Amino acid sequence: MAIPTDSYVLVAGGAGYIGSHTVLELVNAGYKVVVVDNFCNSSEESIIRVRQITNTPDIPLINVDLRDAAGLDKVFTDYNVKSVIHFAGLKAVGESTKIPLEYYDANVGGAITLLKSMAKHGVPEFVFSSSATVYGDATRFPNMIPIPEECPTGPTSPYGHTKLIIEEILEDAAAADPNLKVAVLRYFNPIGAHPSGRIGEDPRGIPNNLLPFVAQVAVGRRPKLQVFGDDYEGSPDGTPIRDYIHVVDLAKGHLAALAKLDSVNGENGEGFLRAWNLGSGKGSTVLQIISAFEKATNQKIPFDIVGRRKGDVLDLTAKPDRANTELKWKVELSVEDACRDLWKWTTENPWGYDGKPE
């Protein structure tokens, strides 16, 4: 596929964890990228480092909240944007049960404003960072683990609901606009960091995801880990099962989705929309991941078993066959690779991008 050199990919939330890794892969592949972010859970430093890693000092980085229609319009006016990859949003399952209105406002409101600005400026391609949480508890149906895209949806948290609502909005928008082409990417559990150790996951405050918390325990930032529940029936050790995928593999999935959108067109007066799971197809329990990290780093992780976290489910393991076949994408890196790369990032950046204690 020929990479366009006269147009930009706008990456919303591009300074965040998955966004920054995807920006790096896009630039390395020859795409021109403009990044917008409001830095509510990210740092400008990630893109500064992407510029250094790729030797591309002119990657534009613009402070815009997606709910700011005028600010977004200016970006679309200033740059010849052909495609949008949308990562921006609040993303913690547990937190979403405590402040649901903030999640609906930021995630759904931001997506609507972004889509309206895209339509106004005639931008045809949209890759959406969705989530496996749209499926909810897939074990409520027979033969749905690993989870195929056909699995009925049923989120169990406000975060999951926001992702599903945006997917439904995208279906309606594509049905109404024959020029709109949408890739919905349902992520499972991204982990790891870039092998350079220069960019990685740097959550503000207490991490909501397992491995960043494990890594912070390993370098002494946190005293011990909490494991939320060991009484999940159907798990080999009672802890939840997730499909963990290296963030570099996940980032490359977005390039595969862009290439796919370039090769398709809508039909019957409607646009194009297709959902793909991005996962490995292999589930690991929380305790198995802790063990893998301990082996990769030669560190012992102290932890306590506590009660289940509201909104969590037993098993979120992907069936990635559709992405393997249609996007020509598959996982190439292992959980062990991810643990090794995460440890390099953590030991070289123990306090994240800021470089100083909280």
XYZ file of C-alpha atoms in Angstrom:
358
model
C 0.000 0.000 0.000
C 1.313 3.462 -0.887
C 1.622 5.706 2.177
C 0.115 9.168 1.543
C 2.733 11.914 1.839
C 0.424 14.876 1.248
C -2.063 14.178 4.058
C -2.066 13.524 7.792
C -3.323 10.927 10.213
C -4.837 12.736 13.199
C -4.231 10.719 16.381
C -6.606 11.763 19.156
C -5.143 10.856 22.528
C -1.820 10.262 20.830
C 0.279 11.199 23.860
C -1.179 8.341 25.895
C 0.108 4.803 26.323
C -1.269 3.071 23.238
C -1.463 6.312 21.282
C 2.234 7.160 21.598
C 3.287 3.658 20.528
C 0.971 3.900 17.535
C 2.307 7.346 16.583
C 5.804 5.854 16.610
C 4.785 2.970 14.340
C 2.924 5.330 11.984
C 5.924 7.634 11.635
C 8.293 4.705 11.118
C 5.982 3.468 8.343
C 6.118 6.833 6.571
C 2.834 8.444 7.653
C 2.582 12.126 8.523
C 0.942 12.449 11.933
C -0.678 15.247 13.934
C -1.360 14.484 17.600
C -4.093 16.041 19.712
C -4.382 15.410 23.449
C -5.621 17.224 26.543
C -2.971 15.554 28.752
C -5.466 14.604 31.481
C -3.749 11.214 31.795
C -0.714 11.633 29.563
C 2.459 13.644 29.083
C 3.920 15.747 26.281
C 7.187 13.967 27.025
C 5.963 10.810 25.296
C 5.760 12.578 21.935
C 9.026 14.426 22.555
C 10.627 10.997 22.910
C 8.820 9.603 19.857
C 10.316 12.505 17.883
C 13.752 11.509 19.168
C 13.358 7.759 18.549
C 12.109 8.311 14.993
C 14.382 11.276 14.272
C 11.264 13.234 13.286
C 11.373 16.559 15.173
C 8.340 18.068 13.455
C 5.498 15.811 14.693
C 2.804 18.378 15.611
C 1.386 18.042 19.156
C -1.646 20.179 19.953
C -3.372 20.609 23.324
C -7.061 20.160 22.492
C -9.910 18.587 24.421
C -12.137 16.662 22.002
C -15.198 18.424 23.388
C -13.723 21.713 22.134
C -15.347 21.947 18.686
C -13.586 25.184 17.719
C -10.191 23.820 18.725
C -10.758 20.636 16.720
C -11.975 22.555 13.684
C -8.753 24.570 13.714
C -6.673 21.382 13.632
C -8.659 20.037 10.670
C -8.332 23.407 8.938
C -4.578 23.669 9.529
C -3.743 20.091 8.486
C -4.861 18.054 5.503
C -6.278 15.159 7.528
C -7.340 12.017 5.681
C -7.683 9.579 8.593
C -8.405 9.736 12.321
C -7.339 7.230 14.963
C -9.318 7.853 18.126
C -7.735 6.812 21.448
C -8.761 9.736 23.646
C -10.959 9.084 26.637
C -11.195 7.994 30.247
C -10.475 4.292 30.549
C -10.625 2.780 34.050
C -13.409 0.247 34.684
C -13.404 0.728 38.463
C -13.252 4.515 38.338
C -16.100 4.610 35.823
C -18.455 3.044 38.376
C -17.731 5.963 40.737
C -17.890 8.892 38.290
C -20.053 7.594 35.420
C -21.223 11.009 34.238
C -17.629 12.124 33.715
C -17.072 9.030 31.557
C -20.157 9.600 29.420
C -19.297 13.274 28.997
C -15.639 12.759 28.064
C -15.936 9.571 26.016
C -19.283 9.861 24.258
C -19.307 13.658 24.099
C -15.747 13.771 22.796
C -16.449 11.166 20.108
C -19.536 13.010 18.846
C -17.675 16.324 18.589
C -14.803 14.605 16.787
C -17.116 12.880 14.296
C -18.991 16.119 13.580
C -15.729 17.940 12.909
C -14.567 15.100 10.642
C -17.826 15.282 8.671
C -17.535 19.054 8.373
C -14.044 18.718 6.880
C -14.759 15.692 4.693
C -12.441 13.256 6.484
C -13.427 9.726 5.411
C -11.484 7.236 7.583
C -11.950 6.548 11.283
C -10.214 3.928 13.432
C -11.838 3.596 16.851
C -10.074 2.353 19.951
C -12.834 0.215 21.443
C -12.528 -2.473 24.084
C -13.311 -6.080 24.888
C -15.358 -4.710 27.789
C -18.214 -4.203 25.297
C -18.801 -7.971 25.520
C -19.305 -7.999 29.272
C -19.384 -11.471 30.787
C -19.135 -13.675 27.693
C -19.301 -16.807 29.859
C -23.053 -16.192 30.150
C -23.317 -17.703 26.663
C -22.214 -21.208 25.632
C -19.157 -21.559 23.380
C -18.217 -17.867 23.511
C -14.728 -18.250 25.003
C -12.508 -17.299 23.234
C -14.727 -14.370 22.313
C -15.639 -13.862 18.637
C -16.855 -10.534 17.262
C -20.328 -12.101 16.928
C -20.613 -12.501 20.704
C -23.604 -10.526 22.000
C -22.552 -7.346 23.775
C -23.444 -6.511 27.363
C -21.030 -4.223 29.188
C -20.892 -4.436 32.975
C -19.395 -0.976 33.660
C -20.032 2.615 32.597
C -16.669 2.551 30.794
C -17.790 -0.440 28.730
C -21.132 1.232 28.070
C -19.394 4.342 26.691
C -17.410 2.207 24.262
C -20.514 0.356 23.077
C -22.511 3.571 22.706
C -19.742 5.021 20.520
C -19.739 1.848 18.404
C -23.501 2.243 17.920
C -23.078 5.913 16.998
C -20.476 4.880 14.441
C -22.853 2.305 12.938
C -25.512 4.983 12.507
C -23.008 7.503 11.118
C -21.650 4.990 8.579
C -25.183 4.048 7.516
C -25.934 7.714 6.855
C -22.659 8.685 5.130
C -21.552 6.642 2.094
C -18.062 8.136 2.306
C -17.379 7.174 5.931
C -15.171 4.110 6.520
C -14.813 2.854 10.089
C -12.594 0.250 11.733
C -13.662 -0.694 15.260
C -10.763 -2.309 17.123
C -11.775 -4.161 20.269
C -8.667 -4.391 22.427
C -8.076 -6.954 25.036
C -5.306 -6.183 27.600
C -2.310 -4.211 26.270
C 0.903 -4.584 28.277
C 4.613 -3.910 27.922
C 6.509 -0.965 26.491
C 8.627 -0.029 23.512
C 11.809 -2.148 23.559
C 13.933 1.022 23.587
C 12.726 1.711 27.131
C 12.000 5.299 26.080
C 8.189 5.190 26.044
C 5.756 3.154 28.109
C 2.692 3.251 30.326
C 2.811 6.122 32.831
C -0.526 6.335 34.657
C -1.290 9.320 36.831
C -1.759 8.370 40.478
C -2.513 4.766 41.432
C -2.431 2.494 38.365
C -5.725 0.907 37.373
C -4.090 -1.806 35.250
C -2.306 -4.868 36.571
C 1.199 -4.719 35.138
C 1.959 -1.021 35.746
C 1.016 -1.636 39.386
C 3.200 -4.767 39.499
C 6.124 -2.807 38.044
C 5.683 0.022 40.552
C 5.771 -2.525 43.377
C 8.944 -4.018 41.900
C 10.767 -0.661 41.922
C 9.507 0.289 45.383
C 6.897 2.896 44.478
C 4.107 0.778 45.980
C 4.395 -1.589 48.963
C 2.344 -4.443 47.539
C -0.186 -5.431 44.905
C -3.882 -6.066 45.459
C -5.403 -8.952 43.502
C -9.129 -8.384 43.105
C -10.744 -11.741 43.770
C -9.564 -15.353 43.732
C -13.010 -16.955 43.723
C -13.831 -16.866 40.000
C -15.261 -20.268 39.159
C -13.755 -21.591 35.944
C -10.335 -19.998 36.493
C -7.439 -22.386 37.160
C -6.366 -20.379 40.213
C -9.547 -18.404 40.922
C -8.245 -15.078 39.557
C -9.654 -13.370 36.436
C -8.472 -14.458 32.993
C -7.412 -11.875 30.434
C -5.838 -11.851 26.976
C -2.620 -9.865 27.347
C -1.114 -8.361 24.193
C 2.162 -6.483 23.733
C 1.478 -2.798 23.077
C 3.787 -2.809 20.028
C 1.697 -5.569 18.430
C -1.433 -3.594 19.268
C -0.012 -0.413 17.747
C 0.756 -2.275 14.518
C -2.883 -3.410 14.417
C -3.888 0.213 13.809
C -1.677 0.420 10.749
C -3.264 -2.790 9.477
C -6.701 -1.246 10.018
C -5.744 1.915 8.108
C -4.486 -0.207 5.220
C -7.780 -2.110 5.228
C -9.851 1.084 5.134
C -7.817 2.289 2.170
C -8.775 -0.881 0.277
C -12.557 -0.884 0.855
C -15.621 1.136 -0.049
C -19.162 1.298 1.261
C -22.055 -0.379 -0.508
C -25.751 0.318 -1.178
C -25.450 4.006 -0.370
C -23.900 3.370 3.025
C -20.389 3.683 4.372
C -18.195 0.851 5.655
C -17.915 -0.405 9.244
C -16.281 -3.563 10.553
C -15.176 -4.664 14.036
C -12.042 -6.664 14.756
C -10.748 -8.186 17.978
C -7.086 -7.448 18.648
C -5.816 -10.121 20.997
C -3.615 -13.187 21.148
C -6.295 -15.824 21.634
C -4.518 -17.031 24.776
C -5.841 -16.232 28.251
C -3.696 -15.816 31.362
C -4.802 -15.435 34.961
C -3.672 -12.569 37.160
C -1.453 -14.912 39.167
C 0.090 -16.331 35.979
C 0.973 -12.805 34.837
C 2.537 -11.993 38.216
C 4.594 -15.184 37.914
C 5.665 -14.298 34.353
C 6.794 -10.849 35.518
C 8.733 -12.375 38.418
C 10.524 -14.764 36.062
C 11.315 -12.065 33.483
C 12.690 -9.633 36.064
C 13.962 -11.869 38.890
C 11.824 -9.809 41.261
C 9.416 -11.115 43.903
C 6.056 -9.307 43.966
C 4.238 -9.197 47.318
C 0.444 -9.180 46.997
C -2.780 -9.511 48.962
C -5.976 -11.135 47.756
C -8.895 -8.735 48.263
C -12.526 -8.669 47.181
C -13.668 -8.547 43.589
C -13.680 -5.202 41.799
C -17.068 -3.970 40.650
C -17.524 -4.445 36.890
C -14.910 -7.202 36.492
C -15.784 -10.489 34.762
C -14.224 -13.973 34.702
C -12.740 -14.277 31.217
C -11.928 -11.844 28.423
C -9.940 -13.873 25.898
C -10.072 -12.945 22.220
C -10.809 -15.016 19.193
C -8.580 -13.023 16.798
C -9.218 -15.060 13.626
C -11.020 -12.238 11.817
C -8.119 -9.805 12.311
C -5.610 -12.532 11.405
C -7.410 -13.156 8.104
C -8.856 -9.801 7.065
C -6.219 -7.421 8.434
C -3.287 -9.787 7.887
C -2.350 -9.003 11.494
C -1.346 -11.287 14.321
C 0.445 -11.165 17.639
C 4.190 -11.654 17.259
C 5.456 -10.825 20.751
C 4.925 -12.864 23.928
C 3.852 -12.059 27.475
C 7.478 -12.667 28.452
C 8.621 -10.093 25.866
C 6.127 -7.625 27.302
C 7.312 -8.202 30.877
C 10.950 -7.745 29.820
C 10.179 -4.524 27.909
C 8.016 -3.194 30.738
C 10.865 -3.826 33.202
C 13.341 -1.962 30.991
C 10.937 1.008 30.778
C 10.304 0.926 34.539
C 13.925 0.622 35.660
C 14.999 3.416 33.305
C 11.977 5.594 34.162
C 10.991 4.570 37.721
C 8.891 7.694 38.171
C 7.581 7.780 34.633
C 8.054 10.689 32.282
C 8.305 13.295 35.025
C 11.350 11.607 36.510
C 10.507 12.567 40.093
C 8.447 11.138 42.966
C 4.739 11.945 43.128
